[in-house]
Tab-separated table of C-alpha atoms in Angstrom:
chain	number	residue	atom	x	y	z
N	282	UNK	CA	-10.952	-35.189	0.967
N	283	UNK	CA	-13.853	-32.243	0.555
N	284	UNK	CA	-15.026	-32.053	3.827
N	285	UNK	CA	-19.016	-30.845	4.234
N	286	UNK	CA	-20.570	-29.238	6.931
N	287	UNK	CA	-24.474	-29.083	6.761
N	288	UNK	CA	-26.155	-26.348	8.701
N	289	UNK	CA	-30.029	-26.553	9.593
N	290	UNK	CA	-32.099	-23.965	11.446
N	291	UNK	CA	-33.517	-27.356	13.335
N	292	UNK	CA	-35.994	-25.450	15.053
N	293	UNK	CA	-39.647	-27.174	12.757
N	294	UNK	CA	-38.103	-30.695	13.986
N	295	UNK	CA	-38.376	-30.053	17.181
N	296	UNK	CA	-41.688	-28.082	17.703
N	297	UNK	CA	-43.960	-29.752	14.900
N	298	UNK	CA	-44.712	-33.366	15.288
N	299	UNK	CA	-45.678	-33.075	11.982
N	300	UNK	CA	-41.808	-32.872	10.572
N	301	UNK	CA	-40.760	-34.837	13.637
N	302	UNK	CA	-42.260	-37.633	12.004
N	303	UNK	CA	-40.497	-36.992	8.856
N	304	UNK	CA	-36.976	-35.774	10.027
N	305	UNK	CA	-36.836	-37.360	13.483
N	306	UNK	CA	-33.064	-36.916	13.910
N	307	UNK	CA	-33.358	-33.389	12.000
N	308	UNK	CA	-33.324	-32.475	8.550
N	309	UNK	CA	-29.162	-31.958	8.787
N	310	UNK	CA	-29.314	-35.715	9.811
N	311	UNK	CA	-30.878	-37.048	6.917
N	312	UNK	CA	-28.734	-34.726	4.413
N	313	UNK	CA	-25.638	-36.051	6.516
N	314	UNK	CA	-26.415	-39.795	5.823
N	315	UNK	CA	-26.992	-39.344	2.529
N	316	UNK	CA	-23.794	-37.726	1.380
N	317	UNK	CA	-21.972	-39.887	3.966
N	318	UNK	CA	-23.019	-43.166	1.959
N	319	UNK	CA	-21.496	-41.482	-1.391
N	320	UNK	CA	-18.206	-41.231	0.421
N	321	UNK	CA	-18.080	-37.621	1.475
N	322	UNK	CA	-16.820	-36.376	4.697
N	323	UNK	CA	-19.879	-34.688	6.675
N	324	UNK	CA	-20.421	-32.790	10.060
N	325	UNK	CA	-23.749	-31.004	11.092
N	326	UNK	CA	-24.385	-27.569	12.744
N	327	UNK	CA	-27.630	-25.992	14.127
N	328	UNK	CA	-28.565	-22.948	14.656
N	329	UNK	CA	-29.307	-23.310	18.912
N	330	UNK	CA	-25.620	-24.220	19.183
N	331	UNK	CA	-23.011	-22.203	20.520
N	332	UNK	CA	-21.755	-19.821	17.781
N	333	UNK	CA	-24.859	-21.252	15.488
N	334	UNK	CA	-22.333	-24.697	14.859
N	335	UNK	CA	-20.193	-22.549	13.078
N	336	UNK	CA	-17.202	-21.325	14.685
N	337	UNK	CA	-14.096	-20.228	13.243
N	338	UNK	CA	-12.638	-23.868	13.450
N	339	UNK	CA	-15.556	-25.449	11.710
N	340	UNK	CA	-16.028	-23.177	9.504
N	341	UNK	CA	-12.387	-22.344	7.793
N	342	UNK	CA	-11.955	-25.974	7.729
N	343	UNK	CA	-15.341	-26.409	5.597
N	344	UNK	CA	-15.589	-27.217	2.197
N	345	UNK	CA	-18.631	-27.095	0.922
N	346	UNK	CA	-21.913	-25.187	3.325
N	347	UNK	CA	-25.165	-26.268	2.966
N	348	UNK	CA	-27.681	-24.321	4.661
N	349	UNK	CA	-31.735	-25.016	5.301
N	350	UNK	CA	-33.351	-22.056	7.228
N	351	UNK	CA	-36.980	-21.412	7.286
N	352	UNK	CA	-38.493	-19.951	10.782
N	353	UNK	CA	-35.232	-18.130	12.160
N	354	UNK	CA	-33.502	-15.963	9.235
N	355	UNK	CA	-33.363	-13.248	11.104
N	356	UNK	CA	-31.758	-15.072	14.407
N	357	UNK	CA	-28.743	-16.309	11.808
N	358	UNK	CA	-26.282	-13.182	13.446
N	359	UNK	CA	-24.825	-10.291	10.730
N	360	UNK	CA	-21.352	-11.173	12.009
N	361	UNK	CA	-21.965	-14.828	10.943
N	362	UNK	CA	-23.292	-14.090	8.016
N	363	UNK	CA	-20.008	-11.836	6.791
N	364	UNK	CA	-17.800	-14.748	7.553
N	365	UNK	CA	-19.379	-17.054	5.520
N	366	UNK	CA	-19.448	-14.756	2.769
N	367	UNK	CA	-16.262	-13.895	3.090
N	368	UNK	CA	-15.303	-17.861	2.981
N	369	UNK	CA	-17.504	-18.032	0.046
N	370	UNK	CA	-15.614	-15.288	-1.629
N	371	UNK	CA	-12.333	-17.596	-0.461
N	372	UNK	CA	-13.576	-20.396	-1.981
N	373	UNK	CA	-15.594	-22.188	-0.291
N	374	UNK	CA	-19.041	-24.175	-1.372
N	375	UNK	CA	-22.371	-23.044	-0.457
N	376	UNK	CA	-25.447	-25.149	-1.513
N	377	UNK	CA	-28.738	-23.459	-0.145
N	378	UNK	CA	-31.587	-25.627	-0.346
N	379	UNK	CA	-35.733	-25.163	-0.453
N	380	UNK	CA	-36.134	-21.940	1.779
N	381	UNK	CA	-32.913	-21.146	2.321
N	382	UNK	CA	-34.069	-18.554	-0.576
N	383	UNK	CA	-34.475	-15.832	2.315
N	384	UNK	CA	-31.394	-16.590	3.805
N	385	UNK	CA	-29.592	-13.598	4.667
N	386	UNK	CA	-26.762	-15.188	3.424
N	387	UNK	CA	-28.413	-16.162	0.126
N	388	UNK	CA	-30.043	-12.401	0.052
N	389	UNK	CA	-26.391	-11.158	0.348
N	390	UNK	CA	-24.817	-13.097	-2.459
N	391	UNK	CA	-27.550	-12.503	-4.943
N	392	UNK	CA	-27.968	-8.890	-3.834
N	393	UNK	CA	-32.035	-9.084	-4.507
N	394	UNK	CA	-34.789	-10.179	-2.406
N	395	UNK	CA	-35.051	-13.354	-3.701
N	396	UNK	CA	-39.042	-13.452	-3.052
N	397	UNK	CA	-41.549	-15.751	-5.231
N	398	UNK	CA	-44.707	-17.331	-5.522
N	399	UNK	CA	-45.512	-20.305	-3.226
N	400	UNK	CA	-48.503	-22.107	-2.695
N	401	UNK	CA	-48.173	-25.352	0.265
N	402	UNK	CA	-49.965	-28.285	-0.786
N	403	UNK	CA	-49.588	-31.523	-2.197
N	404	UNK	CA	-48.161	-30.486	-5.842
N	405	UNK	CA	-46.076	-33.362	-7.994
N	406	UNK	CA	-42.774	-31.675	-9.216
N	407	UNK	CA	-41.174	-32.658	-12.516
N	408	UNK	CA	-37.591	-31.228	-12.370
N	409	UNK	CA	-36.610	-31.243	-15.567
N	410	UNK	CA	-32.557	-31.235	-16.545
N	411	UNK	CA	-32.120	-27.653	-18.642
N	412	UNK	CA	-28.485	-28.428	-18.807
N	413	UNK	CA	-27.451	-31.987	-19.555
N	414	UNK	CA	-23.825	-32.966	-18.960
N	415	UNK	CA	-23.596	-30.626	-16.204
N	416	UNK	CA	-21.592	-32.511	-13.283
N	417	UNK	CA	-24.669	-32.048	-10.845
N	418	UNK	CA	-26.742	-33.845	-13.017
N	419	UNK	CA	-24.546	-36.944	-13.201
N	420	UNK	CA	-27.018	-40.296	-13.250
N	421	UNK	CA	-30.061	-38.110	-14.020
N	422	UNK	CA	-32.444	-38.633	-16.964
N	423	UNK	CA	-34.213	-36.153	-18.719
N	424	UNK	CA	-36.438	-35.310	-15.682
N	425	UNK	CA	-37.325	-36.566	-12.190
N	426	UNK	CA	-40.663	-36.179	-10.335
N	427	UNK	CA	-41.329	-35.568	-6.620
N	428	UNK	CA	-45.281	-37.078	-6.119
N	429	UNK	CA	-45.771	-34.540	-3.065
N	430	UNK	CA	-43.896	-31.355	-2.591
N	431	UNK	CA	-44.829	-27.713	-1.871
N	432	UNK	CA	-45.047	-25.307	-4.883
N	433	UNK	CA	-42.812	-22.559	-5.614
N	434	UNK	CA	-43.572	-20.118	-8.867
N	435	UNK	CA	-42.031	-17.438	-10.878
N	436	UNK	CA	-40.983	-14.478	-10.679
N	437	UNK	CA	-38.131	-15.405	-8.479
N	438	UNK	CA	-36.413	-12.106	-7.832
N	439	UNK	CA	-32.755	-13.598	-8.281
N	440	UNK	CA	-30.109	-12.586	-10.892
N	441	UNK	CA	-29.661	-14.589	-13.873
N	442	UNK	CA	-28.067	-17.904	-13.277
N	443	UNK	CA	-24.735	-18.719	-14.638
N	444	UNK	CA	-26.112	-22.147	-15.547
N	445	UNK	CA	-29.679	-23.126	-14.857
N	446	UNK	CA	-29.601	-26.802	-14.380
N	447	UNK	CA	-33.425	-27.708	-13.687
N	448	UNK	CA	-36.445	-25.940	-14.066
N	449	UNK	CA	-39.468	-27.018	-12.098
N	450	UNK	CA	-42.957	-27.911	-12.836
N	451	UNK	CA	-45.940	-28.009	-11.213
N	452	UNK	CA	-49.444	-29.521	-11.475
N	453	UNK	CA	-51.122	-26.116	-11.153
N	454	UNK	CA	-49.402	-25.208	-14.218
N	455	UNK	CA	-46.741	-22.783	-12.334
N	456	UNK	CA	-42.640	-23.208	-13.492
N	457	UNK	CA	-39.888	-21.952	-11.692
N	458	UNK	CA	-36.128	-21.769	-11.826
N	459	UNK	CA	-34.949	-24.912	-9.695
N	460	UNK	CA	-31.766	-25.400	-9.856
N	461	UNK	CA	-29.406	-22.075	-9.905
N	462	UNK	CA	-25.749	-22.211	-10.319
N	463	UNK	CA	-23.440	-18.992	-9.442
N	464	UNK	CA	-20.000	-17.887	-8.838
N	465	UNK	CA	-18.665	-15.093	-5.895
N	466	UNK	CA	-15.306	-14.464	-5.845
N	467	UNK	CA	-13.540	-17.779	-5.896
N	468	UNK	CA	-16.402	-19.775	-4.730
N	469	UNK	CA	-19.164	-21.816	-6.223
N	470	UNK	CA	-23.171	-21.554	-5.469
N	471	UNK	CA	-25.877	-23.952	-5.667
N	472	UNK	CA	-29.624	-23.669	-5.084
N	473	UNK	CA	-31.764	-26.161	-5.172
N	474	UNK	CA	-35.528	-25.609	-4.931
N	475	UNK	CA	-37.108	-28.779	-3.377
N	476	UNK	CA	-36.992	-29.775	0.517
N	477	UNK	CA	-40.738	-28.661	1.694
N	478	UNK	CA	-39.899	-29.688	5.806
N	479	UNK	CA	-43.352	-31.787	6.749
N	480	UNK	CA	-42.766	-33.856	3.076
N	481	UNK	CA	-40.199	-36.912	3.147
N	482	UNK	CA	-37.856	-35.198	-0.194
N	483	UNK	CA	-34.513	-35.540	1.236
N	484	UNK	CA	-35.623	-39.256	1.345
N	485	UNK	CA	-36.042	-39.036	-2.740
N	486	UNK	CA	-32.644	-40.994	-4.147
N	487	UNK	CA	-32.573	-38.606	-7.164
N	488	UNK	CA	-32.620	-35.354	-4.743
N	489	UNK	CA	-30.248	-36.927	-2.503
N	490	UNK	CA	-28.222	-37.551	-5.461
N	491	UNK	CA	-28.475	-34.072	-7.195
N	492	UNK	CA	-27.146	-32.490	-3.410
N	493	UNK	CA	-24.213	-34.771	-3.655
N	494	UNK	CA	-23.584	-34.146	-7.272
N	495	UNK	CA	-23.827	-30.454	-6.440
N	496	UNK	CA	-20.716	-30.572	-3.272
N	497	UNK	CA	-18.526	-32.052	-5.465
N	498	UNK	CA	-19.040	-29.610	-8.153
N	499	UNK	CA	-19.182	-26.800	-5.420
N	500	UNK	CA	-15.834	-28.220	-4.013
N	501	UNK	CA	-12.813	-25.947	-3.910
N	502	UNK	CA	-10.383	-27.126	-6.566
N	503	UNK	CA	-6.867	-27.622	-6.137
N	504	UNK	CA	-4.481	-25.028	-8.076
């Protein structure tokens, strides 16, 4: 059974009342119920835990990584950062979600600076599906819409996709690249634009359902 481990900075849960009121338990929380109810086996790390939630015997027994980081890249340490890439290189899963762009684990992978354009405020998303019949967008139509979310535009300084599965659309006319799929070494890549942290989008069935679309198709496979 694909176990997943989902690690959150949770540092904007705890200081801004704001996402408190959103993501009481924590972002990671939310994420974790939502894959749990699809059947998947989930644990949670944070960053303010000993070894960042991530030692060696979490982390070699992990499956599939998700990772949401916004206010602390730089407190993620170097030394964690290699062995996750080099368990991504293994095999290993890694979905990186909304600004988990400027990971330094995302940063490393891509080998760009993975800036954009961004502009918080209350934008409607349409996602639409670029690449239908992919796995991760199994019970999707042609498009989905978020009614609040924050905007991120093009360029995004990232290399080309392997598959590009949405692209994003917002109401000030911007587009960007949404939904990026990759492959390092053995191991499959997933990011996913949307997950703004004071805006309720890990609530939205359809995202929820895209992130547990995406660990399945991130799983390891069997040889």
């Amino acid at each position: 059974m694909t176990q997943v481990t989902i690690w959150n900075e949770f540092r904007h849960e705890r200081t801004d009342s704001d996402v408190t009121a959103v993501y009481p338990h924590g972002i990671h929380t939310t994420l974790a119920e939502g894959l749990a109810r699809t059947g998947l086996t989930v644990g949670t790390a944070t960053l303010d835990e000993p070894e960042q939630g991530l030692p060696d015997t979490v982390l070699d027994t992990t499956d599939v990584l998700t990772w949401w980081g916004h206010l602390a890249h730089d407190e993620v340490p170097d030394t964690l950062v290699e062995r996750v890439h080099q368990r991504v290189l293994a095999g290993m899963g890694l979905i990186v979600l909304h600004s988990g762009h400027y990971s330094k684990i995302f940063k490393r992978l891509m080998g760009s600076s993975c800036s954009l354009k961004w502009r918080e405020a209350d934008d409607r998303e349409r996602l639409w599906v670029t690449a239908p019949g992919h796995p991760i967008t199994v019970g999707i139509g042609e498009y989905f819409d978020i009614e609040r979310e924050e905007m991120y535009g093009e360029f995004f300084d990232i290399p080309q996709p392997d598959t590009l599965v949405f692209l994003s659309w917002f109401t000030g006319g911007e587009v960007f690249r949404s939904g990026c799929c990759y492959t390092r070494g053995r191991g499959r890549i997933f990011y996913f634009r949307p997950g703004h942290e004071t805006l309720p989008t890990y609530h939205h069935p359809d995202v929820q359902r895209v992130i547990a679309n995406a660990v399945r198709w991130a799983a390891p496979t069997v040889e």
